[in-house]
Coordinates of C-alpha atoms in Angstrom, one line a residue:
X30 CA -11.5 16.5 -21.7
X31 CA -10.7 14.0 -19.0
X32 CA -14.5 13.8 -17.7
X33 CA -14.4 10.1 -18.3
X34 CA -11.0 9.4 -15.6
X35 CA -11.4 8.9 -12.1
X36 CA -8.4 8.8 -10.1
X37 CA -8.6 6.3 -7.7
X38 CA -5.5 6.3 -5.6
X39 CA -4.4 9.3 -4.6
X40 CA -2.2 10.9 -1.7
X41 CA -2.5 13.9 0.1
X42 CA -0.2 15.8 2.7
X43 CA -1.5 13.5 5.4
X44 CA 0.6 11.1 3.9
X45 CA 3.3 12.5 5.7
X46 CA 6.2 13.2 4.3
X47 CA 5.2 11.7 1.4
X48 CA 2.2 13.5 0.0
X49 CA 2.7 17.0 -0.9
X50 CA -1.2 17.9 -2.4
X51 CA -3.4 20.2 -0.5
X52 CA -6.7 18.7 -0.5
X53 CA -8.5 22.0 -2.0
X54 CA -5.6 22.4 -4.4
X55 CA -6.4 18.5 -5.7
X56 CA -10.4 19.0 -5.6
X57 CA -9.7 22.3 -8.2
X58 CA -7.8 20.6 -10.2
X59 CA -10.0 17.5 -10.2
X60 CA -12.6 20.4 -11.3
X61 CA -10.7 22.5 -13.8
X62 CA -10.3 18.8 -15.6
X63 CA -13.6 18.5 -15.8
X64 CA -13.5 14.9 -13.6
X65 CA -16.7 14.2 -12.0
X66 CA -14.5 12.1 -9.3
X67 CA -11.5 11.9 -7.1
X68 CA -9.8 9.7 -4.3
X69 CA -8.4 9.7 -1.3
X70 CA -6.2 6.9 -0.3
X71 CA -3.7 8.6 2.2
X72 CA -1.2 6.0 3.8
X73 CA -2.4 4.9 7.1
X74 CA -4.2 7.7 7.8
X75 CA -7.6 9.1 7.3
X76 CA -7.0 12.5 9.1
X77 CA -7.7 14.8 5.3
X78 CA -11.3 13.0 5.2
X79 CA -13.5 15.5 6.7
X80 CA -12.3 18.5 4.9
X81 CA -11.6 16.4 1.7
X82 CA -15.6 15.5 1.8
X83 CA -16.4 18.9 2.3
X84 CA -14.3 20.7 0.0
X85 CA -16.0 18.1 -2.7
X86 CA -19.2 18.8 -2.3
X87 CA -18.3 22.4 -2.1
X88 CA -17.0 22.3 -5.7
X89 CA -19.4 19.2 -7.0
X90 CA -17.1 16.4 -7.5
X91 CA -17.5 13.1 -5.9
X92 CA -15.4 11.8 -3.1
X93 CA -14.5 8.8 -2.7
X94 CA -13.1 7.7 0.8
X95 CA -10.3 5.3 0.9
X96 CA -6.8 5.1 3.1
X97 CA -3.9 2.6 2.0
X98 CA -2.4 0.5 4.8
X99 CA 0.4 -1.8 5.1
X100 CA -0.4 -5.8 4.9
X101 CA 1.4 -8.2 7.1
X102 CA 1.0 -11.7 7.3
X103 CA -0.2 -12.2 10.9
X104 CA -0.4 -8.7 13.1
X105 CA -0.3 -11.3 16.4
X106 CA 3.6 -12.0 15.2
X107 CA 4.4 -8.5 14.0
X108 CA 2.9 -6.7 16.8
X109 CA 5.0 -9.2 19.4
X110 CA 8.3 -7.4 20.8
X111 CA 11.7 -8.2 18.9
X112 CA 13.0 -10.4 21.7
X113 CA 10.1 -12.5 21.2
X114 CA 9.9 -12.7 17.1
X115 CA 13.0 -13.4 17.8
X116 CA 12.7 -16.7 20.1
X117 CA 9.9 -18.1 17.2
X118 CA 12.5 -17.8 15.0
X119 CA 15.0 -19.8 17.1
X120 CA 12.5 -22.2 17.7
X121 CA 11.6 -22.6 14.1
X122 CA 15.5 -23.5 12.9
X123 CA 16.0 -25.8 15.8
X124 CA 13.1 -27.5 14.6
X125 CA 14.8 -27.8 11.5
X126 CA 17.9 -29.0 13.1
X127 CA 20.0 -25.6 12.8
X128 CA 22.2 -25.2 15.8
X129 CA 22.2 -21.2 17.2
X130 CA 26.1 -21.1 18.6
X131 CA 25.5 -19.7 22.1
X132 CA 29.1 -17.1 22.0
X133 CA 28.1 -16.6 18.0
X134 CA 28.0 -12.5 17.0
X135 CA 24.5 -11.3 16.1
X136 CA 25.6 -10.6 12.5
X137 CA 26.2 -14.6 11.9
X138 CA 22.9 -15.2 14.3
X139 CA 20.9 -13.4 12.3
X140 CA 22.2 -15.2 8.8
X141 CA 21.2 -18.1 10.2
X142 CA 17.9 -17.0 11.4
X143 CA 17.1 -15.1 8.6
X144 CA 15.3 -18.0 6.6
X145 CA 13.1 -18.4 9.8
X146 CA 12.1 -14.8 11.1
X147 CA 9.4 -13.1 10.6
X148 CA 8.7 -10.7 7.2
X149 CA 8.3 -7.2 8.8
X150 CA 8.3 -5.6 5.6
X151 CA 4.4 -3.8 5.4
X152 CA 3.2 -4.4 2.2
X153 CA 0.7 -1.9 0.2
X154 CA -3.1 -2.6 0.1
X155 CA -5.6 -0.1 -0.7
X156 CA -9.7 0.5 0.2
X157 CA -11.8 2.2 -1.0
X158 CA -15.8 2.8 0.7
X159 CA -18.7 2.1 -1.1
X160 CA -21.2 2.5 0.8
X161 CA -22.1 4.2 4.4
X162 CA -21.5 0.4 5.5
X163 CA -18.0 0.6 3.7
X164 CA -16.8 4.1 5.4
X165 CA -17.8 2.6 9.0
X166 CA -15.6 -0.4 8.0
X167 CA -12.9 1.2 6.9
X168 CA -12.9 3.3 9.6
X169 CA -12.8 0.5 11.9
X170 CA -10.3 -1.3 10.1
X171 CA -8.1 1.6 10.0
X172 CA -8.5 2.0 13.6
X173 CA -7.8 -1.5 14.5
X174 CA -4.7 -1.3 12.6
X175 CA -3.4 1.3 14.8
X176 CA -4.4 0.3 17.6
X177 CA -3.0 -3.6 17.5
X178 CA -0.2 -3.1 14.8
X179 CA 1.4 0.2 14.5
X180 CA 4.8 -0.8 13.5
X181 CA 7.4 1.4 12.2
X182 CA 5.0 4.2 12.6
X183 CA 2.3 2.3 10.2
X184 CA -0.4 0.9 10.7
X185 CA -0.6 -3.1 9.5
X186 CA -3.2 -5.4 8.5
X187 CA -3.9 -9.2 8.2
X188 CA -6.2 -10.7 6.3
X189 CA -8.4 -11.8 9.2
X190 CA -8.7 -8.2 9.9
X191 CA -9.0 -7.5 6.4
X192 CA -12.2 -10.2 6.1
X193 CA -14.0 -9.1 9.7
X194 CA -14.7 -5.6 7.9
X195 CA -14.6 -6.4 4.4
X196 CA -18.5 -5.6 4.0
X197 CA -19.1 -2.7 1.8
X198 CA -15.2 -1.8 1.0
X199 CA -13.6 -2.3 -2.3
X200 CA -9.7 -3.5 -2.6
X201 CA -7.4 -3.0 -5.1
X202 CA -4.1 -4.2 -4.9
X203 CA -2.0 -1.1 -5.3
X204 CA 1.6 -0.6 -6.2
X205 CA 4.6 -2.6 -6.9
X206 CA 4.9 -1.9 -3.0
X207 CA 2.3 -4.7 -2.7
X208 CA 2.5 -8.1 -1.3
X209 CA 1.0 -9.4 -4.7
X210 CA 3.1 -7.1 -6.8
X211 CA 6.5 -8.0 -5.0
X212 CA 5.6 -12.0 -5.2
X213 CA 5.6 -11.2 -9.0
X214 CA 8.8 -9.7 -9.2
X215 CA 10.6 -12.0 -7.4
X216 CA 8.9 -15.1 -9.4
X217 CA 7.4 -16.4 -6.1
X218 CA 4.2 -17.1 -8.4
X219 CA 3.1 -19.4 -5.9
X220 CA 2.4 -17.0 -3.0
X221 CA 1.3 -14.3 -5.5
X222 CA -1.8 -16.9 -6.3
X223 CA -2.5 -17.9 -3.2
X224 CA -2.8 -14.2 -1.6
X225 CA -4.6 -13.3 -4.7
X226 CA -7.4 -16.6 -4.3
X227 CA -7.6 -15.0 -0.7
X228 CA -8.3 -11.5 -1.6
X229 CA -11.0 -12.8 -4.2
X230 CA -12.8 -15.0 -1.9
X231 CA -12.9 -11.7 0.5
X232 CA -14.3 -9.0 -1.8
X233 CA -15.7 -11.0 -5.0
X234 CA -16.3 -8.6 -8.0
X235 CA -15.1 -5.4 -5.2
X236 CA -11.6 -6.7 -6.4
X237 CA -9.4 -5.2 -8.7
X238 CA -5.8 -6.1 -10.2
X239 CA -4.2 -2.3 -10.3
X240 CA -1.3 -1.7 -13.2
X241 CA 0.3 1.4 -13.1
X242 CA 1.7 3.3 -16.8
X243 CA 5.1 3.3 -15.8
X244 CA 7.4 2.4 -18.1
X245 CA 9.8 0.8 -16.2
X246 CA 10.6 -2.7 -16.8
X247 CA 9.9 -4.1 -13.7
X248 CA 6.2 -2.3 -13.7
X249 CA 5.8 -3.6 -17.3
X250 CA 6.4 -6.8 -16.1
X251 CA 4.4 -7.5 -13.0
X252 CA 1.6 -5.5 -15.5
X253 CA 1.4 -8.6 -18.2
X254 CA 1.6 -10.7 -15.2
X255 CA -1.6 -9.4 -13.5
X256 CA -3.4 -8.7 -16.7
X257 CA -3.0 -12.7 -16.7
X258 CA -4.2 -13.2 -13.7
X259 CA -7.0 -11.4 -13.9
X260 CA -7.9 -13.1 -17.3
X261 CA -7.2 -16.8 -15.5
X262 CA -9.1 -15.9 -12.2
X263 CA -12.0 -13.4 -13.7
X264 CA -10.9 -10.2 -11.9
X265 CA -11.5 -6.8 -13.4
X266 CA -8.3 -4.7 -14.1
X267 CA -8.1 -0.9 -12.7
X268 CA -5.2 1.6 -13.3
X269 CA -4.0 3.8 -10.8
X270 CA -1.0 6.4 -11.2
X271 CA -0.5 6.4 -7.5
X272 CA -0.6 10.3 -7.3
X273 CA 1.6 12.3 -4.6
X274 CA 1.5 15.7 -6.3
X275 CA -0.8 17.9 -8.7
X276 CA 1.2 19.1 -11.2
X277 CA 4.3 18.2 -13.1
X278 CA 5.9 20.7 -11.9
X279 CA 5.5 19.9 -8.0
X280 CA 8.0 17.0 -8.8
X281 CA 10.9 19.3 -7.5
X282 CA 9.2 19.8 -4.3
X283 CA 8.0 16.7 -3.9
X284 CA 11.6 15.1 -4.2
X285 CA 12.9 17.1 -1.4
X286 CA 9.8 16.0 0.6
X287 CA 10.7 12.3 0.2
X288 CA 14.9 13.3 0.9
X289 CA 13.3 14.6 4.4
X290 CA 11.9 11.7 4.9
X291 CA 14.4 8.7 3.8
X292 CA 17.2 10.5 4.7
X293 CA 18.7 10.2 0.8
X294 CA 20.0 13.2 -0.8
X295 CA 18.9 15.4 -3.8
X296 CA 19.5 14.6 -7.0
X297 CA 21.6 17.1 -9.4
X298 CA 18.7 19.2 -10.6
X299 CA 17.0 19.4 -7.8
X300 CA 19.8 21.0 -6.1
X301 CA 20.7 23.2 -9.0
X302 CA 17.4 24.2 -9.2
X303 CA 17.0 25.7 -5.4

């Protein structure tokens, strides 16, 4: 009996190429485990909510309403054309008395500027709606993301776009594809607490610290670190298994989604199984 387990981030097959559950499939399965709740935290996109509310109600489980963007430091920098991000980051090393050879090749260029450009990597960070007040906020702060930062086809976040609709949403702070999580793993402690002081001032007690049960050693290790954190700065702890399929079995599928999508190739049994 699973009655007692909530999943709470969750993907669906508008996370493209990325999510492979059908969003009636995932609400019977949610039933047949007898859960009286399920998620949806598609990435950057809200587009299953409609029929993912309906098809709830239809089979009486709970939906909860969430989407999982992409953080970015400042969405004024990222959403600025490259030529531009480019011309900050000059400005920034010959502040810093670096000399940018004029006739230099754009491979040694960019090693030198590299310590001074911006970090366009979109980091994870997921919402959830608690309230009527919550859904209309997250629905604006989805939209706002698209509309100012859409880059690399996602939409990004800041945290003065996180705070203007913060009312009524919970955060958690998602994967090891989070800002917080990747600070941890690459023992920048400092920037992992100073995001983390940020988010709590933001949501209060509608923050949680997420650890995922994968044993890998680098989950394992960014877990202890945030069960820490959350003891040292009063934050509840929430697990999440970052679901992208229903059943084991879907794995198979599920990989040659994601090959369609990075471009990698199939591994061994994947390929002797089709």
């Amino acid at each position: 009996m699973l009655n007692n387990i909530v999943h709470t981030h969750v993907h669906t097959d508008a996370s493209l190429l990325d999510g492979l559950s059908k969003v009636k499939d995932l609400v019977a399965k949610a039933k047949s485990l007898n859960m009286k709740a399920v998620a949806i935290t598609d990435h950057g996109s809200l587009g299953n909510t409609l029929s993912f509310w309906s098809e709830c109600n239809k089979q009486g489980i709970k939906p909860l309403l969430g989407n999982e963007l992409y953080y970015t430091h400042d969405t004024n920098i990222l959403s600025l054309p490259l030529k531009e991000r480019d011309e900050i980051a000059i400005k920034k090393a010959e502040e810093d008395g670096i000399e940018i050879p004029k006739k230099a090749k754009k491979k040694d260029i960019a090693e030198l500027l590299e310590p001074y450009s911006y970090d366009t990597k979109g980091y994870h960070i997921l919402f959830i709606a608690q309230n009527q007040t919550g859904w209309v906020n997250l629905m604006k702060l989805s939209g706002e993301a698209s509309d100012k930062c859409t880059y690399n086809g996602r939409p990004h976040c800041d945290m003065d776009m996180i705070r203007k609709y913060s009312e009524g949403l919970i955060c958690t702070t998602a994967c090891l594809g989070s800002y917080l999580d990747q600070c941890i793993a690459n023992n920048k402690m400092n920037e992992a607490h100073d995001y983390l002081v940020e988010l709590k001032d933001i949501f209060g007690d509608r923050l949680f610290l997420e650890v995922q049960p994968f044993n890998e050693e680098e989950q394992l290790r960014v877990n202890m670190e945030l069960i820490k954190m959350a003891r040292q700065y009063d934050i509840k702890l929430i697990t999440g298994t970052d679901s992208h399929y229903i059943n084991k079995e879907d794995h198979y599928i599920h990989d040659i989604l994601l090959c369609i999508g990075t471009g990698a190739k199939l591994s061994d049994e994947v390929r002797f199984r089709f």
